């Protein structure tokens, strides 16, 4: 075999070997990246699950222990202030006891609000849409905002697993919290629509907005948290905002998965 022909086959063999090595490296990198993303998703899901379990435990402790003690103290003060035992000797003492009773009533309301914020039991009892309705009322009342709700669901939300319903609730909770804290808006809208395959939730405020496309603007932890929650259930997270035109957050999640 001539020398030139031998060199050609040698070069060809080397080129094929290099190609095979490069292909193997690319395949290994793709496999590694997929495994890394899967491990990251599993870790994030376990972390969120642990957080929700901890929240549920704290909420139960607040409801079953702290609120019961507040109720007991209210009962004792009521009996004391009624004068049946003759322990209150002056009008001034009666006023002080009455003031303590009102403080305990306010404390009870606050503890119930904290327990509900930590773990929305209404999701387990009534489902996602009633929970979102109650959330809108609570946030609107606390922030002095008018929050409209519009649901075009046709019963599909009832097919959501508890995990997906809770994720959508947490996203809406964070979005409404951001709107009440940062937008300066007096009005917002929470809407839900769905079909046989997916459910979409949108939160729109009519506040000052911001330029979402600014490259030097780092996303806040709230936005990162919402996007991460959506990704955990193969959902899509979208943000639209413009100065003077408010902000809209839209999340679309498969009904099942």
Coordinates of C-alpha atoms in Angstrom, one line a residue, residues 15-254:
X15 CA -10.3 11.6 13.2
X16 CA -12.9 8.9 13.9
X17 CA -11.3 8.2 17.3
X18 CA -11.3 11.9 18.2
X19 CA -14.9 12.1 17.1
X20 CA -15.9 9.2 19.2
X21 CA -14.1 10.6 22.2
X22 CA -15.8 14.0 21.8
X23 CA -19.2 12.4 21.3
X24 CA -18.6 10.4 24.5
X25 CA -17.6 13.6 26.4
X26 CA -20.7 15.4 25.2
X27 CA -23.0 12.5 26.1
X28 CA -21.4 12.3 29.5
X29 CA -21.9 16.1 30.1
X30 CA -25.5 15.8 29.0
X31 CA -26.1 12.9 31.3
X32 CA -24.3 14.7 34.2
X33 CA -26.4 17.8 33.6
X34 CA -29.6 15.9 33.6
X35 CA -28.7 14.0 36.8
X36 CA -27.7 17.3 38.4
X37 CA -31.0 19.0 37.5
X38 CA -32.9 15.9 38.7
X39 CA -31.0 15.9 42.0
X40 CA -31.5 19.7 42.3
X41 CA -35.3 19.3 41.7
X42 CA -35.6 16.4 44.2
X43 CA -33.7 18.4 46.8
X44 CA -35.8 21.5 46.3
X45 CA -39.0 19.4 46.5
X46 CA -37.9 17.7 49.7
X47 CA -36.9 21.1 51.1
X48 CA -40.2 22.7 50.3
X49 CA -42.0 19.6 51.7
X50 CA -40.0 19.8 54.9
X51 CA -40.9 23.5 55.2
X52 CA -44.6 22.9 54.7
X53 CA -44.5 20.1 57.3
X54 CA -42.8 22.4 59.8
X55 CA -45.3 25.1 59.1
X56 CA -48.2 22.7 59.6
X57 CA -46.7 21.6 62.9
X58 CA -46.2 25.2 64.1
X59 CA -49.8 26.0 63.0
X60 CA -51.2 23.1 65.0
X61 CA -49.2 24.1 68.1
X62 CA -50.6 27.7 67.8
X63 CA -54.1 26.4 67.3
X64 CA -54.2 23.6 69.8
X65 CA -52.1 25.1 72.5
X66 CA -51.7 28.9 72.4
X67 CA -55.2 29.6 71.3
X68 CA -56.6 27.3 73.9
X69 CA -54.7 29.1 76.6
X70 CA -55.9 32.5 75.3
X71 CA -59.5 31.1 75.5
X72 CA -59.0 29.9 79.0
X73 CA -57.6 33.3 80.1
X74 CA -60.5 35.0 78.5
X75 CA -62.9 32.8 80.3
X76 CA -61.2 33.4 83.7
X77 CA -61.2 37.2 83.1
X78 CA -64.8 37.1 82.1
X79 CA -65.7 35.4 85.4
X80 CA -63.5 37.8 87.3
X81 CA -65.0 40.9 85.7
X82 CA -68.5 39.8 86.2
X83 CA -68.1 40.5 90.0
X84 CA -69.6 37.2 91.1
X85 CA -66.6 36.5 93.3
X86 CA -66.4 40.0 94.6
X87 CA -62.7 40.3 93.8
X88 CA -62.9 43.6 91.8
X89 CA -63.2 46.4 94.3
X90 CA -63.1 49.5 92.1
X91 CA -64.1 50.9 88.8
X92 CA -60.5 51.3 87.9
X93 CA -59.8 47.7 88.3
X94 CA -62.8 46.8 86.3
X95 CA -61.6 48.9 83.4
X96 CA -58.1 47.3 83.6
X97 CA -59.7 43.8 83.4
X98 CA -61.8 44.9 80.5
X99 CA -58.8 46.2 78.7
X100 CA -57.0 42.9 79.3
X101 CA -59.9 41.0 77.9
X102 CA -59.8 43.1 74.7
X103 CA -56.1 42.6 74.4
X104 CA -56.6 38.8 74.7
X105 CA -59.3 39.0 72.0
X106 CA -56.9 40.8 69.7
X107 CA -54.1 38.3 70.5
X108 CA -56.5 35.4 69.6
X109 CA -57.3 37.0 66.3
X110 CA -53.6 37.6 65.5
X111 CA -52.7 34.0 66.4
X112 CA -55.5 32.6 64.2
X113 CA -54.2 34.8 61.3
X114 CA -50.7 33.5 61.9
X115 CA -51.9 29.8 62.0
X116 CA -53.8 30.3 58.8
X117 CA -50.8 31.9 57.1
X118 CA -48.5 29.1 58.2
X119 CA -50.8 26.4 57.0
X120 CA -54.0 27.1 55.1
X121 CA -56.2 24.2 56.4
X122 CA -59.0 25.4 54.1
X123 CA -57.2 23.8 51.1
X124 CA -57.7 20.4 52.8
X125 CA -61.3 21.2 53.8
X126 CA -62.7 23.0 50.8
X127 CA -60.1 23.1 48.0
X128 CA -58.0 25.6 46.2
X129 CA -60.5 28.1 44.9
X130 CA -62.2 28.8 48.3
X131 CA -58.7 29.1 49.8
X132 CA -57.8 31.7 47.2
X133 CA -61.0 33.6 47.8
X134 CA -60.2 33.7 51.6
X135 CA -56.6 34.7 50.8
X136 CA -57.8 37.6 48.7
X137 CA -60.1 38.8 51.5
X138 CA -57.4 38.5 54.1
X139 CA -54.7 40.3 52.1
X140 CA -57.1 43.0 50.9
X141 CA -58.4 43.7 54.4
X142 CA -54.8 43.8 55.9
X143 CA -53.4 46.0 53.1
X144 CA -56.4 48.2 52.4
X145 CA -56.6 46.8 48.8
X146 CA -59.5 45.8 46.7
X147 CA -58.7 42.4 45.3
X148 CA -61.1 41.1 42.6
X149 CA -61.3 37.3 42.0
X150 CA -62.4 35.7 38.8
X151 CA -62.6 31.9 38.4
X152 CA -63.2 30.2 35.1
X153 CA -62.5 26.7 36.3
X154 CA -65.3 24.3 35.3
X155 CA -64.4 22.0 38.2
X156 CA -60.9 21.2 37.0
X157 CA -59.2 22.6 40.1
X158 CA -60.7 19.7 42.1
X159 CA -58.4 17.3 40.2
X160 CA -55.3 18.9 41.5
X161 CA -53.2 17.0 44.0
X162 CA -52.8 18.6 47.4
X163 CA -49.1 19.3 46.6
X164 CA -50.0 21.2 43.4
X165 CA -52.9 23.1 45.0
X166 CA -50.6 24.1 47.9
X167 CA -47.9 25.3 45.4
X168 CA -50.4 27.5 43.5
X169 CA -51.7 28.9 46.8
X170 CA -48.2 29.8 48.0
X171 CA -47.4 31.5 44.7
X172 CA -50.6 33.5 44.9
X173 CA -49.8 34.3 48.5
X174 CA -46.4 35.6 47.7
X175 CA -47.6 37.5 44.6
X176 CA -50.3 39.3 46.6
X177 CA -47.9 40.0 49.4
X178 CA -45.5 41.6 46.9
X179 CA -48.3 43.6 45.3
X180 CA -49.5 44.9 48.7
X181 CA -46.0 45.7 49.8
X182 CA -44.2 47.1 46.7
X183 CA -46.7 48.1 44.0
X184 CA -48.5 51.0 45.8
X185 CA -51.7 49.7 44.2
X186 CA -55.1 50.1 45.7
X187 CA -56.6 47.4 43.4
X188 CA -55.5 44.0 42.2
X189 CA -57.0 41.0 40.5
X190 CA -56.6 37.3 41.0
X191 CA -57.9 35.0 38.3
X192 CA -57.9 31.3 37.6
X193 CA -58.8 29.5 34.4
X194 CA -58.3 25.9 33.4
X195 CA -59.0 23.2 30.9
X196 CA -58.7 19.4 30.8
X197 CA -54.9 19.6 30.8
X198 CA -53.7 22.5 32.8
X199 CA -54.6 25.3 35.2
X200 CA -53.5 28.9 35.1
X201 CA -53.4 31.4 37.9
X202 CA -52.7 35.1 37.3
X203 CA -52.2 37.9 39.8
X204 CA -52.3 41.5 38.4
X205 CA -51.9 44.7 40.3
X206 CA -52.6 48.2 39.0
X207 CA -49.7 49.8 40.7
X208 CA -46.5 51.6 39.8
X209 CA -44.8 48.6 38.1
X210 CA -41.1 48.4 37.0
X211 CA -39.1 47.6 33.9
X212 CA -38.9 43.8 34.0
X213 CA -36.4 43.7 31.2
X214 CA -33.7 45.7 33.0
X215 CA -30.5 43.6 33.0
X216 CA -29.1 45.2 36.1
X217 CA -32.2 44.4 38.1
X218 CA -31.7 41.3 40.2
X219 CA -34.9 39.3 40.9
X220 CA -36.1 39.3 44.5
X221 CA -36.3 36.2 46.6
X222 CA -40.1 36.2 46.3
X223 CA -39.9 36.0 42.5
X224 CA -37.2 33.3 42.7
X225 CA -39.3 31.3 45.1
X226 CA -42.4 31.5 42.9
X227 CA -40.5 30.5 39.8
X228 CA -38.8 27.6 41.6
X229 CA -42.2 26.3 43.0
X230 CA -43.6 26.4 39.4
X231 CA -40.7 24.5 38.0
X232 CA -41.0 21.8 40.7
X233 CA -44.4 20.7 39.1
X234 CA -43.3 21.3 35.5
X235 CA -45.1 24.6 35.4
X236 CA -44.4 27.9 33.5
X237 CA -43.7 31.1 35.4
X238 CA -44.2 34.4 33.5
X239 CA -43.7 38.0 34.7
X240 CA -44.8 41.1 32.9
X241 CA -44.3 44.6 34.3
X242 CA -43.9 48.2 33.0
X243 CA -43.4 51.4 34.8
X244 CA -46.8 53.0 35.4
X245 CA -48.7 50.0 34.1
X246 CA -48.5 47.6 37.0
X247 CA -47.3 44.0 37.2
X248 CA -48.8 40.7 36.2
X249 CA -47.6 37.3 37.3
X250 CA -48.9 34.2 35.5
X251 CA -48.3 30.6 36.4
X252 CA -49.5 27.6 34.4
X253 CA -49.3 24.1 35.9
X254 CA -50.4 20.7 34.5

